[in-house]
Amino acid sequence: MFYYVSGTVAHIAPYLAVIDCGGVGYACRTTNVTLGALKVGQPGKLFTYLNVREDAMELYGFATEEELKCFEMLIGISGVGPKAALAILSSAPPEKLALAIITGDEKALTAAPGIGKKIAQRIILELKDKLAKGQLGTLSGESYGGTGIALIPENKVSEASAALAVLGYSQSEIGMALKGIDLDSLTLEQIIKEALKKMMKG
């Protein structure tokens, strides 16, 4: 229904940003990461997700399409609601979330308030399983299909590729984004972050 809202930031509160679009204030539930990019009285643009329930309609907004993609992936996992997804993305932005899934780092997810070990394990298993079944794309010619278990790549290029595939990018997009990045001197998280920046510009 809404792809994004763009206007003046009218109000900011914990997990909430209000964007004034032509005199109408859209209340968007959001993450600490997105809130950090907004200032009251300044222009703001949020990519949105409309959550419709029997008793309510809630609008969720994110500063980047990557964050929105991650939110949609998280709420697609049984037991993870919008509130939990916002908590996870507030403590683990897209590059950290992708890295946590590829490396099986439960602690990165349980750092979010209200996220226990069982939910963290389910998120990692389900998203790895999607990668294994090729539902999130294949990486540099390698297929993770067959066993239903994602192989953990052994070098930074394939680990970064796998992490970006978790975020839903295609093999060709990943290849283009990794070109020109100093893979030797940067950490894996920095490589993923730089690649995301390039893809956002594109």
mmCIF file of C-alpha atoms in Angstrom:
data_model
loop_
_atom_site.group_PDB
_atom_site.id
_atom_site.type_symbol
_atom_site.label_atom_id
_atom_site.label_comp_id
_atom_site.label_asym_id
_atom_site.label_seq_id
_atom_site.Cartn_x
_atom_site.Cartn_y
_atom_site.Cartn_z
ATOM 1 C CA MET A 1 0.000 0.000 0.000
ATOM 2 C CA PHE A 2 2.744 2.485 1.008
ATOM 3 C CA TYR A 3 6.244 2.087 -0.466
ATOM 4 C CA TYR A 4 7.753 4.940 1.494
ATOM 5 C CA VAL A 5 6.785 8.135 3.311
ATOM 6 C CA SER A 6 8.778 11.320 2.766
ATOM 7 C CA GLY A 7 8.380 14.629 4.555
ATOM 8 C CA THR A 8 9.463 16.514 7.651
ATOM 9 C CA VAL A 9 10.343 14.641 10.832
ATOM 10 C CA ALA A 10 7.709 15.954 13.278
ATOM 11 C CA HIS A 11 8.341 13.800 16.341
ATOM 12 C CA ILE A 12 10.749 11.150 17.627
ATOM 13 C CA ALA A 13 10.200 8.784 20.574
ATOM 14 C CA PRO A 14 11.579 5.324 21.473
ATOM 15 C CA TYR A 15 10.861 3.010 18.524
ATOM 16 C CA LEU A 16 8.692 5.716 16.893
ATOM 17 C CA ALA A 17 9.142 8.403 14.235
ATOM 18 C CA VAL A 18 6.350 10.683 12.983
ATOM 19 C CA ILE A 19 6.804 11.981 9.428
ATOM 20 C CA ASP A 20 4.670 14.963 8.383
ATOM 21 C CA CYS A 21 3.648 14.461 4.751
ATOM 22 C CA GLY A 22 1.650 17.477 3.558
ATOM 23 C CA GLY A 23 0.011 18.073 6.914
ATOM 24 C CA VAL A 24 -0.645 14.398 7.726
ATOM 25 C CA GLY A 25 1.564 12.835 10.400
ATOM 26 C CA TYR A 26 2.450 9.198 9.680
ATOM 27 C CA ALA A 27 3.456 7.362 12.874
ATOM 28 C CA CYS A 28 6.079 4.789 11.924
ATOM 29 C CA ARG A 29 7.346 2.180 14.359
ATOM 30 C CA THR A 30 11.067 1.889 13.766
ATOM 31 C CA THR A 31 14.528 0.896 15.035
ATOM 32 C CA ASN A 32 17.152 2.785 17.010
ATOM 33 C CA VAL A 33 19.354 2.681 13.896
ATOM 34 C CA THR A 34 16.751 4.547 11.819
ATOM 35 C CA LEU A 35 15.997 6.975 14.664
ATOM 36 C CA GLY A 36 19.714 7.799 14.780
ATOM 37 C CA ALA A 37 19.498 8.963 11.142
ATOM 38 C CA LEU A 38 16.527 11.311 11.742
ATOM 39 C CA LYS A 39 16.305 14.804 13.245
ATOM 40 C CA VAL A 40 13.127 16.655 14.241
ATOM 41 C CA GLY A 41 12.403 19.495 11.791
ATOM 42 C CA GLN A 42 14.618 17.955 9.082
ATOM 43 C CA PRO A 43 13.487 16.086 5.939
ATOM 44 C CA GLY A 44 13.089 12.336 6.409
ATOM 45 C CA LYS A 45 12.252 9.383 4.160
ATOM 46 C CA LEU A 46 11.267 5.961 5.476
ATOM 47 C CA PHE A 47 10.648 2.765 3.497
ATOM 48 C CA THR A 48 7.484 1.301 4.957
ATOM 49 C CA TYR A 49 5.741 -1.930 5.851
ATOM 50 C CA LEU A 50 2.030 -1.917 6.738
ATOM 51 C CA ASN A 51 1.083 -4.553 9.317
ATOM 52 C CA VAL A 52 -2.655 -5.248 9.264
ATOM 53 C CA ARG A 53 -4.236 -7.127 12.168
ATOM 54 C CA GLU A 54 -7.876 -7.670 13.100
ATOM 55 C CA ASP A 55 -7.703 -4.996 15.782
ATOM 56 C CA ALA A 56 -5.091 -2.574 14.383
ATOM 57 C CA MET A 57 -3.127 -1.249 11.415
ATOM 58 C CA GLU A 58 0.495 -0.345 12.163
ATOM 59 C CA LEU A 59 3.014 1.316 9.904
ATOM 60 C CA TYR A 60 6.699 0.414 10.222
ATOM 61 C CA GLY A 61 9.378 2.602 8.634
ATOM 62 C CA PHE A 62 13.093 2.160 7.917
ATOM 63 C CA ALA A 63 15.854 4.460 6.713
ATOM 64 C CA THR A 64 17.127 1.879 4.190
ATOM 65 C CA GLU A 65 15.592 -0.814 2.005
ATOM 66 C CA GLU A 66 18.092 -3.281 3.522
ATOM 67 C CA GLU A 67 16.649 -2.721 6.971
ATOM 68 C CA LEU A 68 13.111 -3.153 5.597
ATOM 69 C CA LYS A 69 14.133 -6.420 3.869
ATOM 70 C CA CYS A 70 15.600 -7.726 7.120
ATOM 71 C CA PHE A 71 12.446 -6.756 9.019
ATOM 72 C CA GLU A 72 10.265 -8.645 6.522
ATOM 73 C CA MET A 73 12.540 -11.700 6.725
ATOM 74 C CA LEU A 74 12.460 -11.701 10.518
ATOM 75 C CA ILE A 75 8.683 -11.409 10.863
ATOM 76 C CA GLY A 76 8.359 -14.288 8.389
ATOM 77 C CA ILE A 77 9.887 -16.574 11.031
ATOM 78 C CA SER A 78 7.409 -18.210 13.397
ATOM 79 C CA GLY A 79 7.596 -16.714 16.870
ATOM 80 C CA VAL A 80 9.135 -13.435 15.686
ATOM 81 C CA GLY A 81 6.680 -10.550 15.737
ATOM 82 C CA PRO A 82 7.211 -6.949 14.607
ATOM 83 C CA LYS A 83 8.252 -5.817 18.113
ATOM 84 C CA ALA A 84 10.922 -8.530 18.357
ATOM 85 C CA ALA A 85 12.142 -7.752 14.816
ATOM 86 C CA LEU A 86 12.583 -4.061 15.731
ATOM 87 C CA ALA A 87 14.499 -5.030 18.875
ATOM 88 C CA ILE A 88 16.835 -7.299 16.877
ATOM 89 C CA LEU A 89 17.482 -4.699 14.167
ATOM 90 C CA SER A 90 18.099 -2.022 16.820
ATOM 91 C CA SER A 91 21.006 -4.031 18.213
ATOM 92 C CA ALA A 92 22.067 -5.768 14.986
ATOM 93 C CA PRO A 93 21.719 -3.654 11.804
ATOM 94 C CA PRO A 94 21.599 -5.518 8.443
ATOM 95 C CA GLU A 95 25.352 -6.160 8.124
ATOM 96 C CA LYS A 96 25.588 -7.505 11.701
ATOM 97 C CA LEU A 97 22.432 -9.590 11.303
ATOM 98 C CA ALA A 98 23.702 -11.174 8.070
ATOM 99 C CA LEU A 99 27.061 -11.897 9.690
ATOM 100 C CA ALA A 100 25.382 -13.439 12.756
ATOM 101 C CA ILE A 101 23.334 -15.776 10.547
ATOM 102 C CA ILE A 102 26.303 -16.921 8.458
ATOM 103 C CA THR A 103 28.564 -17.455 11.482
ATOM 104 C CA GLY A 104 25.825 -18.839 13.763
ATOM 105 C CA ASP A 105 26.402 -16.081 16.332
ATOM 106 C CA GLU A 106 23.453 -16.385 18.723
ATOM 107 C CA LYS A 107 24.882 -13.755 21.098
ATOM 108 C CA ALA A 108 24.492 -11.023 18.460
ATOM 109 C CA LEU A 109 20.744 -11.749 18.440
ATOM 110 C CA THR A 110 20.195 -12.406 22.160
ATOM 111 C CA ALA A 111 21.740 -8.972 22.843
ATOM 112 C CA ALA A 112 18.332 -7.588 21.774
ATOM 113 C CA PRO A 113 15.832 -7.117 24.646
ATOM 114 C CA GLY A 114 13.314 -9.961 24.880
ATOM 115 C CA ILE A 115 15.177 -12.264 22.463
ATOM 116 C CA GLY A 116 16.022 -15.588 24.083
ATOM 117 C CA LYS A 117 18.367 -18.325 22.964
ATOM 118 C CA LYS A 118 15.595 -20.465 21.397
ATOM 119 C CA ILE A 119 14.309 -17.638 19.180
ATOM 120 C CA ALA A 120 17.886 -16.705 18.198
ATOM 121 C CA GLN A 121 18.594 -20.326 17.210
ATOM 122 C CA ARG A 122 15.349 -20.513 15.209
ATOM 123 C CA ILE A 123 16.190 -17.306 13.290
ATOM 124 C CA ILE A 124 19.679 -18.573 12.420
ATOM 125 C CA LEU A 125 18.443 -22.044 11.429
ATOM 126 C CA GLU A 126 15.502 -20.853 9.321
ATOM 127 C CA LEU A 127 17.468 -18.204 7.418
ATOM 128 C CA LYS A 128 20.411 -20.570 6.878
ATOM 129 C CA ASP A 129 17.944 -23.190 5.682
ATOM 130 C CA LYS A 130 16.485 -20.736 3.149
ATOM 131 C CA LEU A 131 20.016 -20.034 1.929
ATOM 132 C CA ALA A 132 20.669 -23.784 1.743
ATOM 133 C CA LYS A 133 17.552 -24.351 -0.368
ATOM 134 C CA GLY A 134 18.544 -21.582 -2.754
ATOM 135 C CA GLN A 135 15.587 -19.401 -1.795
ATOM 136 C CA LEU A 136 17.939 -16.502 -1.124
ATOM 137 C CA GLY A 137 20.074 -16.959 -4.225
ATOM 138 C CA THR A 138 23.296 -18.859 -4.882
ATOM 139 C CA LEU A 139 26.741 -17.474 -4.392
ATOM 140 C CA SER A 140 29.581 -17.231 -6.903
ATOM 141 C CA GLY A 141 28.471 -20.371 -8.698
ATOM 142 C CA GLU A 142 28.308 -22.438 -5.503
ATOM 143 C CA SER A 143 25.015 -24.021 -4.594
ATOM 144 C CA TYR A 144 24.136 -24.616 -0.991
ATOM 145 C CA GLY A 145 21.311 -26.995 -1.976
ATOM 146 C CA GLY A 146 21.076 -30.706 -1.446
ATOM 147 C CA THR A 147 21.754 -31.297 2.206
ATOM 148 C CA GLY A 148 19.500 -28.580 3.588
ATOM 149 C CA ILE A 149 22.493 -27.384 5.621
ATOM 150 C CA ALA A 150 24.300 -24.196 4.641
ATOM 151 C CA LEU A 151 28.025 -24.599 4.297
ATOM 152 C CA ILE A 152 29.988 -22.006 6.214
ATOM 153 C CA PRO A 153 32.354 -20.447 3.669
ATOM 154 C CA GLU A 154 36.007 -20.317 4.665
ATOM 155 C CA ASN A 155 37.243 -17.021 3.273
ATOM 156 C CA LYS A 156 36.118 -13.413 3.547
ATOM 157 C CA VAL A 157 34.869 -13.132 -0.041
ATOM 158 C CA SER A 158 32.590 -16.153 0.178
ATOM 159 C CA GLU A 159 31.499 -15.272 3.736
ATOM 160 C CA ALA A 160 30.620 -11.723 2.656
ATOM 161 C CA SER A 161 28.806 -13.125 -0.414
ATOM 162 C CA ALA A 162 26.830 -15.548 1.754
ATOM 163 C CA ALA A 163 25.904 -12.784 4.210
ATOM 164 C CA LEU A 164 24.692 -10.521 1.381
ATOM 165 C CA ALA A 165 22.706 -13.424 -0.077
ATOM 166 C CA VAL A 166 20.964 -13.773 3.292
ATOM 167 C CA LEU A 167 19.803 -10.171 2.744
ATOM 168 C CA GLY A 168 18.269 -11.233 -0.576
ATOM 169 C CA TYR A 169 20.814 -9.951 -3.112
ATOM 170 C CA SER A 170 21.513 -11.825 -6.337
ATOM 171 C CA GLN A 171 24.895 -13.257 -7.321
ATOM 172 C CA SER A 172 25.453 -10.538 -9.963
ATOM 173 C CA GLU A 173 24.550 -7.718 -7.535
ATOM 174 C CA ILE A 174 26.927 -9.145 -4.933
ATOM 175 C CA GLY A 175 29.754 -9.503 -7.473
ATOM 176 C CA MET A 176 29.396 -5.875 -8.567
ATOM 177 C CA ALA A 177 29.197 -4.593 -4.977
ATOM 178 C CA LEU A 178 32.349 -6.431 -3.852
ATOM 179 C CA LYS A 179 34.428 -5.070 -6.773
ATOM 180 C CA GLY A 180 36.888 -2.419 -5.641
ATOM 181 C CA ILE A 181 36.505 -3.122 -1.907
ATOM 182 C CA ASP A 182 39.775 -3.722 -0.058
ATOM 183 C CA LEU A 183 39.000 -7.269 1.042
ATOM 184 C CA ASP A 184 42.369 -7.854 2.702
ATOM 185 C CA SER A 185 42.524 -4.957 5.148
ATOM 186 C CA LEU A 186 38.822 -4.690 6.112
ATOM 187 C CA THR A 187 37.001 -6.914 8.597
ATOM 188 C CA LEU A 188 34.154 -9.078 7.347
ATOM 189 C CA GLU A 189 31.577 -6.734 8.898
ATOM 190 C CA GLN A 190 33.221 -3.695 7.249
ATOM 191 C CA ILE A 191 33.224 -5.469 3.854
ATOM 192 C CA ILE A 192 29.482 -6.196 4.170
ATOM 193 C CA LYS A 193 28.804 -2.602 5.260
ATOM 194 C CA GLU A 194 30.768 -1.144 2.301
ATOM 195 C CA ALA A 195 29.011 -3.473 -0.149
ATOM 196 C CA LEU A 196 25.593 -2.436 1.224
ATOM 197 C CA LYS A 197 26.525 1.251 0.837
ATOM 198 C CA LYS A 198 27.442 0.672 -2.819
ATOM 199 C CA MET A 199 24.214 -1.206 -3.514
ATOM 200 C CA MET A 200 22.139 1.519 -1.864
ATOM 201 C CA LYS A 201 23.762 4.142 -4.112
ATOM 202 C CA GLY A 202 23.068 1.973 -7.133
#
